[in-house]
mmCIF file of C-alpha atoms in Angstrom:
data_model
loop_
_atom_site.group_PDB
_atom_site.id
_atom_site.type_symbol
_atom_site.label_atom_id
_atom_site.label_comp_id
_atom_site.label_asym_id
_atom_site.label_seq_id
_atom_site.Cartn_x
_atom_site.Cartn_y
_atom_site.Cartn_z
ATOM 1 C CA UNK A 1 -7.757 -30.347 23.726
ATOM 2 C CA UNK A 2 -6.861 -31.806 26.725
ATOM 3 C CA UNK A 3 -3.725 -30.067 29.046
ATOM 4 C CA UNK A 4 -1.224 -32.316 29.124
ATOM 5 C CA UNK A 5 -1.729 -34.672 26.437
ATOM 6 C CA UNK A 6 1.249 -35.776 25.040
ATOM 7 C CA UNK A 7 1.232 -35.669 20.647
ATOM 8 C CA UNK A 8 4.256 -37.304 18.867
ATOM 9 C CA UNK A 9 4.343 -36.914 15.202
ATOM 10 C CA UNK A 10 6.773 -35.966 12.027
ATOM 11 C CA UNK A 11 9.697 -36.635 14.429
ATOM 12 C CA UNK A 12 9.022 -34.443 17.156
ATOM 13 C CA UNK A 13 7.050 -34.897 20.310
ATOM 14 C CA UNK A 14 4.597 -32.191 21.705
ATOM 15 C CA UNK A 15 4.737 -32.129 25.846
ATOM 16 C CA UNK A 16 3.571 -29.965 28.630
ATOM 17 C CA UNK A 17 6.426 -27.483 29.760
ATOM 18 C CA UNK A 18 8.514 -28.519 32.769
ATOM 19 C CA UNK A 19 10.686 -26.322 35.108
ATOM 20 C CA UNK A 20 13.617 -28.131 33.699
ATOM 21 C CA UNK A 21 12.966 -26.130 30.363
ATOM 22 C CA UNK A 22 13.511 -22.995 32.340
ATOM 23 C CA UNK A 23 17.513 -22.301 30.830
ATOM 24 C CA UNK A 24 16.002 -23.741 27.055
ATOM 25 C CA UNK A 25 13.216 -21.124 27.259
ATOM 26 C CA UNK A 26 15.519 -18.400 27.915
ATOM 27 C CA UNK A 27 17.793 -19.541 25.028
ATOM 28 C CA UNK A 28 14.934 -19.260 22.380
ATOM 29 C CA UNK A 29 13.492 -16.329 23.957
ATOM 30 C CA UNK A 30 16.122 -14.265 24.817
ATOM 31 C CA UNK A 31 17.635 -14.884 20.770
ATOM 32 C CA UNK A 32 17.744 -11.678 18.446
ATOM 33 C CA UNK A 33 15.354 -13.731 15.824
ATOM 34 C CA UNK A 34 12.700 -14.541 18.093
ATOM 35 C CA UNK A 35 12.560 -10.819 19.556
ATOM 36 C CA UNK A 36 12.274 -9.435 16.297
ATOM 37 C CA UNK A 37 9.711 -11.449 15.461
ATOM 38 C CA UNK A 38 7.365 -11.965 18.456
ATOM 39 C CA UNK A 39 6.841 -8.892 19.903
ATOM 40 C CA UNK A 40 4.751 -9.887 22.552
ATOM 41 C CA UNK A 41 7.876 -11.531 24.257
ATOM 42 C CA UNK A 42 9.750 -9.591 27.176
ATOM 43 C CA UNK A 43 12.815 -7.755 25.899
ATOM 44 C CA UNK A 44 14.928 -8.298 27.523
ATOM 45 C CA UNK A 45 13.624 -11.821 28.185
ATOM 46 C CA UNK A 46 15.088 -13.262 31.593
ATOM 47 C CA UNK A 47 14.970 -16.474 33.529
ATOM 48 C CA UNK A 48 12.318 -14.718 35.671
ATOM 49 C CA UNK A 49 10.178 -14.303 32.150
ATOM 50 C CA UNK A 50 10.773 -18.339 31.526
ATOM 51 C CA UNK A 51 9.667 -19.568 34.881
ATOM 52 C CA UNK A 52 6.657 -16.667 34.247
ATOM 53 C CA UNK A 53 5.641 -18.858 31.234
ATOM 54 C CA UNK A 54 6.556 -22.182 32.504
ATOM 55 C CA UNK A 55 4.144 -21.901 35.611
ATOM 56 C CA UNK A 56 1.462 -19.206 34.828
ATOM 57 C CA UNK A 57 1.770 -18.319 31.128
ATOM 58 C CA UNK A 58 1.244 -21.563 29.586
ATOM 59 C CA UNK A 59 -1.411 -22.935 31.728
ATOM 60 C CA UNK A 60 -3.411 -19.769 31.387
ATOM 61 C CA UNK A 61 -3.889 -20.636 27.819
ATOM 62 C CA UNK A 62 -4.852 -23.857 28.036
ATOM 63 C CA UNK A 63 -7.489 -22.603 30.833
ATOM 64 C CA UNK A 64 -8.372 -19.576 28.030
ATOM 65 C CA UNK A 65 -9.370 -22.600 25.374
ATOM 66 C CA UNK A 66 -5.962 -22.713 23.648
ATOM 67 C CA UNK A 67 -3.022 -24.921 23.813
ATOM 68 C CA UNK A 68 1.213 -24.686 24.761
ATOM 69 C CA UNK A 69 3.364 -26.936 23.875
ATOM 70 C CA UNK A 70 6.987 -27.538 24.676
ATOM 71 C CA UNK A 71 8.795 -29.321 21.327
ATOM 72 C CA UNK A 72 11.085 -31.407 22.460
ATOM 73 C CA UNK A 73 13.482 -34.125 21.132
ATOM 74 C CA UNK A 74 11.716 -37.680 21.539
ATOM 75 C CA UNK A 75 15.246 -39.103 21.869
ATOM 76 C CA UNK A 76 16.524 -36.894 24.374
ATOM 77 C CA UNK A 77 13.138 -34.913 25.998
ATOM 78 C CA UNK A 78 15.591 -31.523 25.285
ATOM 79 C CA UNK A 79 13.413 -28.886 24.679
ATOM 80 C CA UNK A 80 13.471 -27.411 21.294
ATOM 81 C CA UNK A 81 10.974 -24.920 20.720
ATOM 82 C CA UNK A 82 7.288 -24.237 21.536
ATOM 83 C CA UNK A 83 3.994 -24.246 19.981
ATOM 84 C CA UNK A 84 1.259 -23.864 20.604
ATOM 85 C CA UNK A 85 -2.815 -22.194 19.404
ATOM 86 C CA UNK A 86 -4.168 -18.962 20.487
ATOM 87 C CA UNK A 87 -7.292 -16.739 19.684
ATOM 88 C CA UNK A 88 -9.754 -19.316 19.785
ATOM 89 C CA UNK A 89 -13.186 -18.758 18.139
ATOM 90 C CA UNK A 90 -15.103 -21.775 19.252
ATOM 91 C CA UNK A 91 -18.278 -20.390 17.115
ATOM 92 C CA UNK A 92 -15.638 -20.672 13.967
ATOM 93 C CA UNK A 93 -13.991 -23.738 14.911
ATOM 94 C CA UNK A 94 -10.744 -21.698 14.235
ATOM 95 C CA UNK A 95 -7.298 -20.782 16.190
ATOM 96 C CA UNK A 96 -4.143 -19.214 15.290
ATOM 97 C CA UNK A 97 -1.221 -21.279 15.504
ATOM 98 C CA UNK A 98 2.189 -19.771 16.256
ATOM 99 C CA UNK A 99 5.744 -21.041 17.284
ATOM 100 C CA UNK A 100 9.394 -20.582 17.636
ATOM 101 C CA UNK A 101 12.560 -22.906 17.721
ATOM 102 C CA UNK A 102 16.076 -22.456 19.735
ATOM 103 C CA UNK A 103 19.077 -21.079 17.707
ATOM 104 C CA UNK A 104 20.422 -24.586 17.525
ATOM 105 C CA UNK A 105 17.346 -26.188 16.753
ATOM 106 C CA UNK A 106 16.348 -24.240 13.277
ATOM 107 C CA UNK A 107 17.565 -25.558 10.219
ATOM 108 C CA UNK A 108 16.592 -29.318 11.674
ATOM 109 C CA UNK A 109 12.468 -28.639 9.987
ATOM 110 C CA UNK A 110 11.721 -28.752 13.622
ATOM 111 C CA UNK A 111 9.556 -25.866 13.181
ATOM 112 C CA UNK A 112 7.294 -27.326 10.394
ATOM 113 C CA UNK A 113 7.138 -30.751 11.922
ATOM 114 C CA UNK A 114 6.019 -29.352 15.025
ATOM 115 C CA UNK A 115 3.415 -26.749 12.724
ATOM 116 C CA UNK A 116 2.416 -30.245 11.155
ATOM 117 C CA UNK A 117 1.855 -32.249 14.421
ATOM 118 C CA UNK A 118 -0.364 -29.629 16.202
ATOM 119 C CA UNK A 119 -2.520 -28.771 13.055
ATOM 120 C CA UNK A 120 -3.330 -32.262 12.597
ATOM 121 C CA UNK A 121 -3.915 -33.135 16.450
ATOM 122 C CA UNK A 122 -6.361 -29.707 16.329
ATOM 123 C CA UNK A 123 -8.540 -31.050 13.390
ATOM 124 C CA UNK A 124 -8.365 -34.614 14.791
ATOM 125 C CA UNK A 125 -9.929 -32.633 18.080
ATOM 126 C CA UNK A 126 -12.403 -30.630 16.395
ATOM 127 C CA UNK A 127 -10.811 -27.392 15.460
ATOM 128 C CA UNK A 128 -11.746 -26.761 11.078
ATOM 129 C CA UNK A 129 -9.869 -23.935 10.230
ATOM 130 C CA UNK A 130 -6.361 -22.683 11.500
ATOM 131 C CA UNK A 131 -4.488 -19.312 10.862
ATOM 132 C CA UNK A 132 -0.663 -18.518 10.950
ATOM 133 C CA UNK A 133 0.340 -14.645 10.683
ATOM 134 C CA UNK A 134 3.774 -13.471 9.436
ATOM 135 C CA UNK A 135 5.946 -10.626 9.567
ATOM 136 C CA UNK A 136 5.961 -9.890 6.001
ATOM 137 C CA UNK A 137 9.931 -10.214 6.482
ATOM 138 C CA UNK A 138 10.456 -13.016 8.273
ATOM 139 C CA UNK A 139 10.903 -15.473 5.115
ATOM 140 C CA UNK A 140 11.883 -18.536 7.447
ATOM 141 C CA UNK A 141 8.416 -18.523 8.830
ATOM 142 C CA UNK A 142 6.499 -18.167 5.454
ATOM 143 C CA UNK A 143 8.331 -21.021 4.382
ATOM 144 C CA UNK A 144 7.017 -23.061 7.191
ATOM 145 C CA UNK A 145 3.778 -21.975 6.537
ATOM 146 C CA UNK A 146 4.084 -23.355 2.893
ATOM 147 C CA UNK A 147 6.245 -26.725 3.719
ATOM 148 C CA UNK A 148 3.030 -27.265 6.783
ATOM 149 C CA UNK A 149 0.558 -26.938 4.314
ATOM 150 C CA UNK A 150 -0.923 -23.318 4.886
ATOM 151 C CA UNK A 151 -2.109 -21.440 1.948
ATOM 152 C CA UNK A 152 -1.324 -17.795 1.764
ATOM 153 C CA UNK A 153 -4.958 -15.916 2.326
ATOM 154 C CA UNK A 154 -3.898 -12.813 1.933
ATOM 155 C CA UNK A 155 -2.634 -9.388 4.098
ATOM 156 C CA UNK A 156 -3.699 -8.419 7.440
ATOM 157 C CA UNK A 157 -3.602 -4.450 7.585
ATOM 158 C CA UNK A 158 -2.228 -3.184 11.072
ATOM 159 C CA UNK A 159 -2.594 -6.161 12.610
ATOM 160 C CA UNK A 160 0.999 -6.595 14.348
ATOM 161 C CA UNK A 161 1.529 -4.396 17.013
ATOM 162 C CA UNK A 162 5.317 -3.053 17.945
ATOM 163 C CA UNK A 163 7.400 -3.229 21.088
ATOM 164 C CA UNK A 164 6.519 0.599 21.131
ATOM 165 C CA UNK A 165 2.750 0.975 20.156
ATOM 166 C CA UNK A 166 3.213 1.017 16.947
ATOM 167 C CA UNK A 167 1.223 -1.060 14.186
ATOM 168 C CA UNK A 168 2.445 -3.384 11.103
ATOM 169 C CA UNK A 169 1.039 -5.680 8.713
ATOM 170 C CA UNK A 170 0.954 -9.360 8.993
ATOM 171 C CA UNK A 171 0.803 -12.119 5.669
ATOM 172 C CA UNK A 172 -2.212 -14.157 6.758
ATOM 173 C CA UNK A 173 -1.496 -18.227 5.863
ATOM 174 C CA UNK A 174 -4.634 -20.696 6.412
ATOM 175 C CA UNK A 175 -4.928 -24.367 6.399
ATOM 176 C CA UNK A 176 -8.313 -26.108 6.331
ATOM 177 C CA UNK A 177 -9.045 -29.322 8.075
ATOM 178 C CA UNK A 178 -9.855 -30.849 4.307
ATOM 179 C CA UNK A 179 -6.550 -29.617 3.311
ATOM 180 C CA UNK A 180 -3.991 -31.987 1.781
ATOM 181 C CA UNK A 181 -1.169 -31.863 4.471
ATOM 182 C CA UNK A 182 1.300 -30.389 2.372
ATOM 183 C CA UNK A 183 3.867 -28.524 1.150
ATOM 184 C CA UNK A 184 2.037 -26.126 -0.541
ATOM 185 C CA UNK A 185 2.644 -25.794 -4.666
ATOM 186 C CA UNK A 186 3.845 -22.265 -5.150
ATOM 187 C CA UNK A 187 2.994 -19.941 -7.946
ATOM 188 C CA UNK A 188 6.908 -19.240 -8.354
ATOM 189 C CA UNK A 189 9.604 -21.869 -7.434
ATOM 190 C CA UNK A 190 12.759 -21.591 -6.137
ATOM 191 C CA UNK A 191 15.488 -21.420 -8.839
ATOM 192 C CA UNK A 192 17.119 -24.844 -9.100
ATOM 193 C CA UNK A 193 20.293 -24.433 -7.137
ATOM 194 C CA UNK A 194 19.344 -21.455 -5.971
ATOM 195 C CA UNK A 195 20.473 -19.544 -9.389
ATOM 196 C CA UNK A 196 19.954 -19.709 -12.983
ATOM 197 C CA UNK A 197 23.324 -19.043 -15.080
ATOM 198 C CA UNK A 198 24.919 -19.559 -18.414
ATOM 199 C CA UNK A 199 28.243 -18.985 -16.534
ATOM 200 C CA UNK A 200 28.461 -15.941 -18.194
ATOM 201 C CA UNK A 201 25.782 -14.026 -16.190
ATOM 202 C CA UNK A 202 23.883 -15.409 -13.138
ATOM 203 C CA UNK A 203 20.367 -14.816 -11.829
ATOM 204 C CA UNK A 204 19.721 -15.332 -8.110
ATOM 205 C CA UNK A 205 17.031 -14.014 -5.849
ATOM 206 C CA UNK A 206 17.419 -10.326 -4.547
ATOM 207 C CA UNK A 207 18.116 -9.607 -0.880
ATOM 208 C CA UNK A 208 18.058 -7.547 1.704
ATOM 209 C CA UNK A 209 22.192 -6.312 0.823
ATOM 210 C CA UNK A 210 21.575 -5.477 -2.556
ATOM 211 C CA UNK A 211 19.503 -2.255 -1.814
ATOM 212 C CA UNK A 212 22.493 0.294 -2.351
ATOM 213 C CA UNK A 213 22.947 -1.344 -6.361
ATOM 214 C CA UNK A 214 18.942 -1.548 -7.160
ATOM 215 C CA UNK A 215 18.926 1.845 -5.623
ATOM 216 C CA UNK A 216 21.775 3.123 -7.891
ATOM 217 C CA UNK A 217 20.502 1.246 -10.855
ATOM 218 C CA UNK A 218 16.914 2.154 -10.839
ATOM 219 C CA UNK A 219 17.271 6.035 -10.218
ATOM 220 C CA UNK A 220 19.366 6.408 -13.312
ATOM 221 C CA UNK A 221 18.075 9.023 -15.513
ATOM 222 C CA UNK A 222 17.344 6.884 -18.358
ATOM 223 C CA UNK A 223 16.253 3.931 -16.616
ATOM 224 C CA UNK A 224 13.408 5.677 -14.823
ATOM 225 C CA UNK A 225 12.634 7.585 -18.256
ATOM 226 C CA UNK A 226 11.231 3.633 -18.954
ATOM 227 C CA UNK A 227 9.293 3.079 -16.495
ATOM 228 C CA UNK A 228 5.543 3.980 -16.008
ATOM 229 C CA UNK A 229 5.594 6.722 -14.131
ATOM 230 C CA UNK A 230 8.771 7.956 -15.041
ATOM 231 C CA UNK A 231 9.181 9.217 -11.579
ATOM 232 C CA UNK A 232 12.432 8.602 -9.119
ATOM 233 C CA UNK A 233 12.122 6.469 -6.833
ATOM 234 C CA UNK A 234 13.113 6.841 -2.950
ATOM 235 C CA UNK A 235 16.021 5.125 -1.529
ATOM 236 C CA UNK A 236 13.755 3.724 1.079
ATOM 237 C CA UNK A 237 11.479 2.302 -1.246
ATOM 238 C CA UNK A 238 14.412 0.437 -2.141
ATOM 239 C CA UNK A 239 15.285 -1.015 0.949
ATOM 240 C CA UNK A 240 11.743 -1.677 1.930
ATOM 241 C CA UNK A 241 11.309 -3.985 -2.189
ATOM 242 C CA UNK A 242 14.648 -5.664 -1.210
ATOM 243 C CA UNK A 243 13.724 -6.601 2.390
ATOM 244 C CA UNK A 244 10.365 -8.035 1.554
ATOM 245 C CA UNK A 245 11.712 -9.827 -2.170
ATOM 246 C CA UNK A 246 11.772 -13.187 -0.163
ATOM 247 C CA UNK A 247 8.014 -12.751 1.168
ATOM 248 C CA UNK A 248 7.182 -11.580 -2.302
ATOM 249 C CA UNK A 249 8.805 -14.236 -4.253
ATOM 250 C CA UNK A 250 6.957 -16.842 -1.560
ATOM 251 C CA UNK A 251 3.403 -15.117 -1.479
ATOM 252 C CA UNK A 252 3.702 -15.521 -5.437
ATOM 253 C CA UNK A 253 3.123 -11.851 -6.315
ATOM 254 C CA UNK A 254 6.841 -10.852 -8.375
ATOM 255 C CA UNK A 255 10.094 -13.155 -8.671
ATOM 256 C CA UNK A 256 13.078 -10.155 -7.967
ATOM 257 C CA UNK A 257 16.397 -11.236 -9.412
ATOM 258 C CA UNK A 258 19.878 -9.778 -9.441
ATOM 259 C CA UNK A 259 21.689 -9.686 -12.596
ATOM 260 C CA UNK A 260 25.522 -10.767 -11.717
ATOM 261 C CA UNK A 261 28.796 -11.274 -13.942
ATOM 262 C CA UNK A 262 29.547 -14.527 -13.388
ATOM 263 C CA UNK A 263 33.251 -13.875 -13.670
ATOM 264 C CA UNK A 264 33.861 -10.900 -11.620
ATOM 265 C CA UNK A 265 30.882 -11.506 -9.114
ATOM 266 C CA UNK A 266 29.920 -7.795 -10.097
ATOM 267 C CA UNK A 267 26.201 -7.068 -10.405
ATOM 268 C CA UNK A 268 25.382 -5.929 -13.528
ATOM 269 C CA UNK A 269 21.443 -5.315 -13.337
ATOM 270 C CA UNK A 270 18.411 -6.745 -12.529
ATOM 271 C CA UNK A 271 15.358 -8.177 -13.730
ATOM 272 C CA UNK A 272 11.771 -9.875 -12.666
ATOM 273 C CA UNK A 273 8.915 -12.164 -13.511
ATOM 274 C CA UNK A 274 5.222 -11.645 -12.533
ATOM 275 C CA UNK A 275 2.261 -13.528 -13.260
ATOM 276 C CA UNK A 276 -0.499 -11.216 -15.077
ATOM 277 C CA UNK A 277 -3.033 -13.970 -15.407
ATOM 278 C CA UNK A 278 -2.803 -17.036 -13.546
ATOM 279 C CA UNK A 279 -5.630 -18.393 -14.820
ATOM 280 C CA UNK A 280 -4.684 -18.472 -18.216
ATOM 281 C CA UNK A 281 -0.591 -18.599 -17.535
ATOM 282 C CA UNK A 282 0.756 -15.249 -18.842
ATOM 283 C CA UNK A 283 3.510 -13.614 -16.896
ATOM 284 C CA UNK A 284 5.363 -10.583 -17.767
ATOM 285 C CA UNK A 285 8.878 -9.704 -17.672
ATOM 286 C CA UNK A 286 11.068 -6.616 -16.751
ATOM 287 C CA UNK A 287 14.919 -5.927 -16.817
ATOM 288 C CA UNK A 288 17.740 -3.086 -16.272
ATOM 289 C CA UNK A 289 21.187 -2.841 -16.625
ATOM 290 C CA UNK A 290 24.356 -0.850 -14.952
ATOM 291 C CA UNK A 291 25.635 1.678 -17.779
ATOM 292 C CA UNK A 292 29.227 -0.378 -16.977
ATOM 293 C CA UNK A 293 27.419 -3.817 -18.343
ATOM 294 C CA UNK A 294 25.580 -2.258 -21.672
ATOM 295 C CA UNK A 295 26.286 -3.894 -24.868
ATOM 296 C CA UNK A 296 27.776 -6.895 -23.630
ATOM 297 C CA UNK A 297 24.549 -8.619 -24.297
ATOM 298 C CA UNK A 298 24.064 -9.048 -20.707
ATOM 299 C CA UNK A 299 20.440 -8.019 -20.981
ATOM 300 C CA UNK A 300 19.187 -10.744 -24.112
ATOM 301 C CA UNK A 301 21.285 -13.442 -22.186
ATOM 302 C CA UNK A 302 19.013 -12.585 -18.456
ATOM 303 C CA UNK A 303 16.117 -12.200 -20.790
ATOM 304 C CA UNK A 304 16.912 -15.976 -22.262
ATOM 305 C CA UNK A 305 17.153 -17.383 -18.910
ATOM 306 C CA UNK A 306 14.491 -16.003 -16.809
ATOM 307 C CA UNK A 307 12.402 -17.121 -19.876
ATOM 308 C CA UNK A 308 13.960 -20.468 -19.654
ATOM 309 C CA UNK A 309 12.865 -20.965 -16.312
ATOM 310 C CA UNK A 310 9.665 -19.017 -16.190
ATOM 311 C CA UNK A 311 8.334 -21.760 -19.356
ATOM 312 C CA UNK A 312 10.111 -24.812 -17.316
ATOM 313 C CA UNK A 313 9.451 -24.518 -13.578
ATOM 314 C CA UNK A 314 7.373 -21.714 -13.141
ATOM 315 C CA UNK A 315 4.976 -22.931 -15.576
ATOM 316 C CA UNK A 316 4.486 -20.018 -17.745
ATOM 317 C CA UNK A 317 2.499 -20.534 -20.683
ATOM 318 C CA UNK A 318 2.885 -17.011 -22.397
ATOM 319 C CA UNK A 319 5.170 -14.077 -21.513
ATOM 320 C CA UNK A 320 5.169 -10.435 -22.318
ATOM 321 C CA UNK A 321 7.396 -7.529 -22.204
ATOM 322 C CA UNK A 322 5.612 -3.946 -22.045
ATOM 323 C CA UNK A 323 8.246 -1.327 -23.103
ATOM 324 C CA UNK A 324 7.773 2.467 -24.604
ATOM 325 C CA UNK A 325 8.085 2.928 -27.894
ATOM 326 C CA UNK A 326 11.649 4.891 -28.193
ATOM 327 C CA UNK A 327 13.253 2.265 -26.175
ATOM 328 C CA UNK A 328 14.999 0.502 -29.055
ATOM 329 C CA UNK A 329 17.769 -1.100 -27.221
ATOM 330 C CA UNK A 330 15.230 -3.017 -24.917
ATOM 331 C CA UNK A 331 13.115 -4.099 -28.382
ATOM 332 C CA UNK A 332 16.567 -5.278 -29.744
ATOM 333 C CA UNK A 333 16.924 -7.606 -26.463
ATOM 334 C CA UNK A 334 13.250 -8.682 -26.447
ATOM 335 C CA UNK A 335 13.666 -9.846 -30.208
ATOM 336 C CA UNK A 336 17.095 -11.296 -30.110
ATOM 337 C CA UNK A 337 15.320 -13.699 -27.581
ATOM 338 C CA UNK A 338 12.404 -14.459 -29.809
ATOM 339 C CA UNK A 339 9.561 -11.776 -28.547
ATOM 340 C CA UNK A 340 6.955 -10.740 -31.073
ATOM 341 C CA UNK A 341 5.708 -7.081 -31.475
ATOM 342 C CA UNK A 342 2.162 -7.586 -30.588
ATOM 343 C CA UNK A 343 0.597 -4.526 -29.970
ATOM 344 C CA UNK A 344 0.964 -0.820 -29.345
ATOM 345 C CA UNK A 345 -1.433 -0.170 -26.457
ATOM 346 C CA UNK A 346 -2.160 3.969 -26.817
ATOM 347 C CA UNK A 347 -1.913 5.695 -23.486
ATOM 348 C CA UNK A 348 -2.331 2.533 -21.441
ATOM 349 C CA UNK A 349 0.189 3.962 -18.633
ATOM 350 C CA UNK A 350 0.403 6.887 -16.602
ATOM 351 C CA UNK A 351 2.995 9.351 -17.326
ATOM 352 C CA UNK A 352 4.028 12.689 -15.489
ATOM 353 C CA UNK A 353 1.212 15.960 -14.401
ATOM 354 C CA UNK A 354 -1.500 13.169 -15.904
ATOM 355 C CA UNK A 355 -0.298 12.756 -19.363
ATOM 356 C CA UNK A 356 -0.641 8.906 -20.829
ATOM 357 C CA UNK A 357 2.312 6.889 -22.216
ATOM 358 C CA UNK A 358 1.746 4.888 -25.120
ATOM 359 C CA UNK A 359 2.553 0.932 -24.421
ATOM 360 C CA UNK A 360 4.386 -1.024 -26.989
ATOM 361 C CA UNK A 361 4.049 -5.065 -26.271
ATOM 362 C CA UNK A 362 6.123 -7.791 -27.049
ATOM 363 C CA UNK A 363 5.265 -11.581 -26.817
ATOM 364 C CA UNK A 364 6.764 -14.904 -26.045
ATOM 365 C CA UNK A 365 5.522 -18.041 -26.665
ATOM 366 C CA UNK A 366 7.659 -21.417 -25.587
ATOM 367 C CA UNK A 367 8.176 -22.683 -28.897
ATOM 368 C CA UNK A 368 9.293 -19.257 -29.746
ATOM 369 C CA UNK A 369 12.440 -18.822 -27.290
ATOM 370 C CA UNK A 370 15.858 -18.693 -29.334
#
C-alpha cells in the first residue's frame, strides 16, 4: 500500500493522520471502551501519547509493511476513528486488521464501514487473507467482524496479552479475498425484536447482570441433581457464562436466554438452544425454572417458543431434549409441547466418583410442535 493514499468507501474516507487529530485521538484513546479493549494503548493515554502516534507511531507502520489510517467524516474531515493492518506476513499474503471509533462516533456503523473499506482496498492491493482478533467479551467488535464479512475461524489460546503480563484468549475472525463482502449468515440469529414472548413469559438474550439469578437458579439442589454431572457449579463460572453469552450466541456455539414474567418483569428461569449437528440441522434444548415460577406452566410455554423460533429463524430442522429418567415434571413439559420419547441412551453421561447416568431423549420435529 502506498502511505498516504487516500481510500473513500461505504461512507467513510480513509486519510493519513494530521496533527489536527491530536485532541480526537485522545478522545478515542483515552475512553474506558477502548482501554479495555486494546491493551497495547497507554493508560492513561495523554495528548503526549496522541502526538506519539500522530508523528512516529503511525508512520512506523507503514515503514514496517502495514498501514494507519485516520477515519474521518468525508463531509466534515473530523476524525472518527482509526484503522489500520498490522502483522504482515508478505510470504502469506495476510495482515491483521484492527480498529477503534470515538465515543460519539459508535453506533453510526462507522466501525464496519471503515473494516469494509480497508479489507477491500488490501485485496485490491494484493493482500489474500486478513485476520481480526477479539476479546471474547467485547460483543460490539464481533459484530463488526460478522456485518464486514469475517468468518469466525476459531479461538486463539493466550494470544492477548494484559496491561500487567498477563495472557487471554482472543476469537480469531477471517475474511478471504474470494469472500462475498458480507454480513456474514450466522448459525443463530438475533431474536426478532430482540425477544420472543407470548406476553405471558418473555425470552431475551442473557447478560452480563443476570449472573446473581443464573447463579441462584442453577445451584439449586434439584436443579443440579439434572444435570450431567450433577455437580455445583461456582459462582464465577457464572459470571464468566453470562459475560461471554453475547460472544457465544455470535460465534454460534449456544443461544443463552432468560426466562422473564412478562407482567412483573421478574425472571423466572432460563433456558438455551445449541446446534448438535449442523450438518444435518438438529439442535438441542435445555431449561430451568425458579421454585417461585413452578407449575405455572412457565416452562412448556419457554419450551413452545424457543422451539418456535429455533424451527423459524434459526433454521432447525430437528430438536431434542436429553433429560434423566426420574425427571417427570421436565417429560410433562417436553410432551405438552409435542416431544416424542425416542430413546433411553444407558449410561451415556457422566455422573458423580465415575458412575454413568442413564439418558432419556425426547424429540421434536416441526410439524410436531403444539
Amino acid at each position: 500500500m502506498s502511505v498516504g493514499q487516500v481510500v473513500e468507501a461505504h461512507g467513510v474516507r480513509l486519510r493519513p493522520f494530521r496533527a489536527s487529530d491530536t485532541a480526537d485521538v485522545v478522545d478515542g484513546c483515552a475512553d474506558p471502551l477502548s482501554q479495555r479493549f486494546v491493551s497495547s494503548m497507554p493508560a492513561p493515554y495523554t495528548e503526549i501519547d496522541a502526538r506519539w502516534w500522530i508523528d512516529t507511531g503511525a508512520p512506523a507502520v507503514w515503514t514496517g509493511g502495514g498501514a494507519a489510517y485516520a477515519i474521518a467524516d468525508p463531509a466534515t474531515g473530523r476524525l472518527l476513528g482509526a484503522v489500520g493492518l498490522n502483522y504482515p506476513v508478505p510470504a502469506r499474503s495476510q495482515a491483521e486488521i484492527g480498529y477503534w471509533v470515538r465515543p460519539a462516533a459508535r453506533g453510526r456503523g462507522v466501525a464496519t464501514a471503515a473494516t469494509r473499506a480497508l479489507s477491500e482496498h488490501a485485496f485490491a492491493t494484493g493482500t489474500l487473507r486478513l485476520e481480526l482478533l477479539t476479546e471474547p467479551e467485547n460483543g460490539a467488535s464481533q459484530r463488526v467482524a460478522l456485518a464486514a464479512g469475517f468468518r469466525y475461524e476459531g479461538l486463539r489460546r493466550s494470544a492477548g496479552q494484559d496491561r500487567d503480563g498477563g495472557r487471554h484468549d482472543l476469537l480469531a475472525w477471517v475474511r478471504l479475498a474470494e469472500d462475498p463482502p458480507g454480513p456474514v449468515a450466522r448459525l443463530l440469529p438475533d431474536l426478532p425484536d430482540g425477544v420472543l414472548t407470548d406476553q405471558v413469559v418473555a425470552l431475551r438474550r442473557l447478560t452480563p447482570d443476570d449472573a446473581d439469578v443464573m447463579y441462584r437458579l442453577h445451584s439449586r439442589p434439584e436443579v443440579v441433581a439434572n444435570q450431567a454431572p450433577p455437580v455445583p457449579p461456582t459462582r464465577e463460572a457464572f459470571e464468566r457464562r453470562c459475560r461471554l453469552a453475547e460472544s457465544a450466541w455470535l460465534t454460534g456455539e449456544i443461544a443463552r436466554l432468560l426466562i422473564v414474567d412478562v407482567a412483573t418483569g421478574e425472571p423466572a428461569g432460563s433456558c438455551g438452544l445449541s446446534y448438535t449437528e449442523v450438518s444435518s440441522g438438529e439442535g438441542s434444548i435445555g431449561y430451568a425454572l425458579l421454585p417461585d415460577w413452578r407449575g405455572r406452566g412457565y416452562a412448556t410455554r419457554a419450551v413452545r417458543l424457543l422451539a418456535g423460533w429455533a424451527f423459524g429463524p434459526a433454521g432447525i430442522a430437528r430438536l431434542t431434549a436429553g433429560t434423566v429418567p426420574e425427571n417427570t415434571a421436565s417429560h410433562r413439559v417436553l410432551e405438552r409441547v409435542g416431544f416424542q420419547r425416542e430413546a433411553l441412551q444407558r449410561g451415556r453421561l457422566p455422573g458423580l466418583a465415575g458412575t454413568r447416568l442413564d439418558d432419556l431423549t425426547f424429540a421434536l420435529l416441526p410439524a410436531e410442535l403444539r
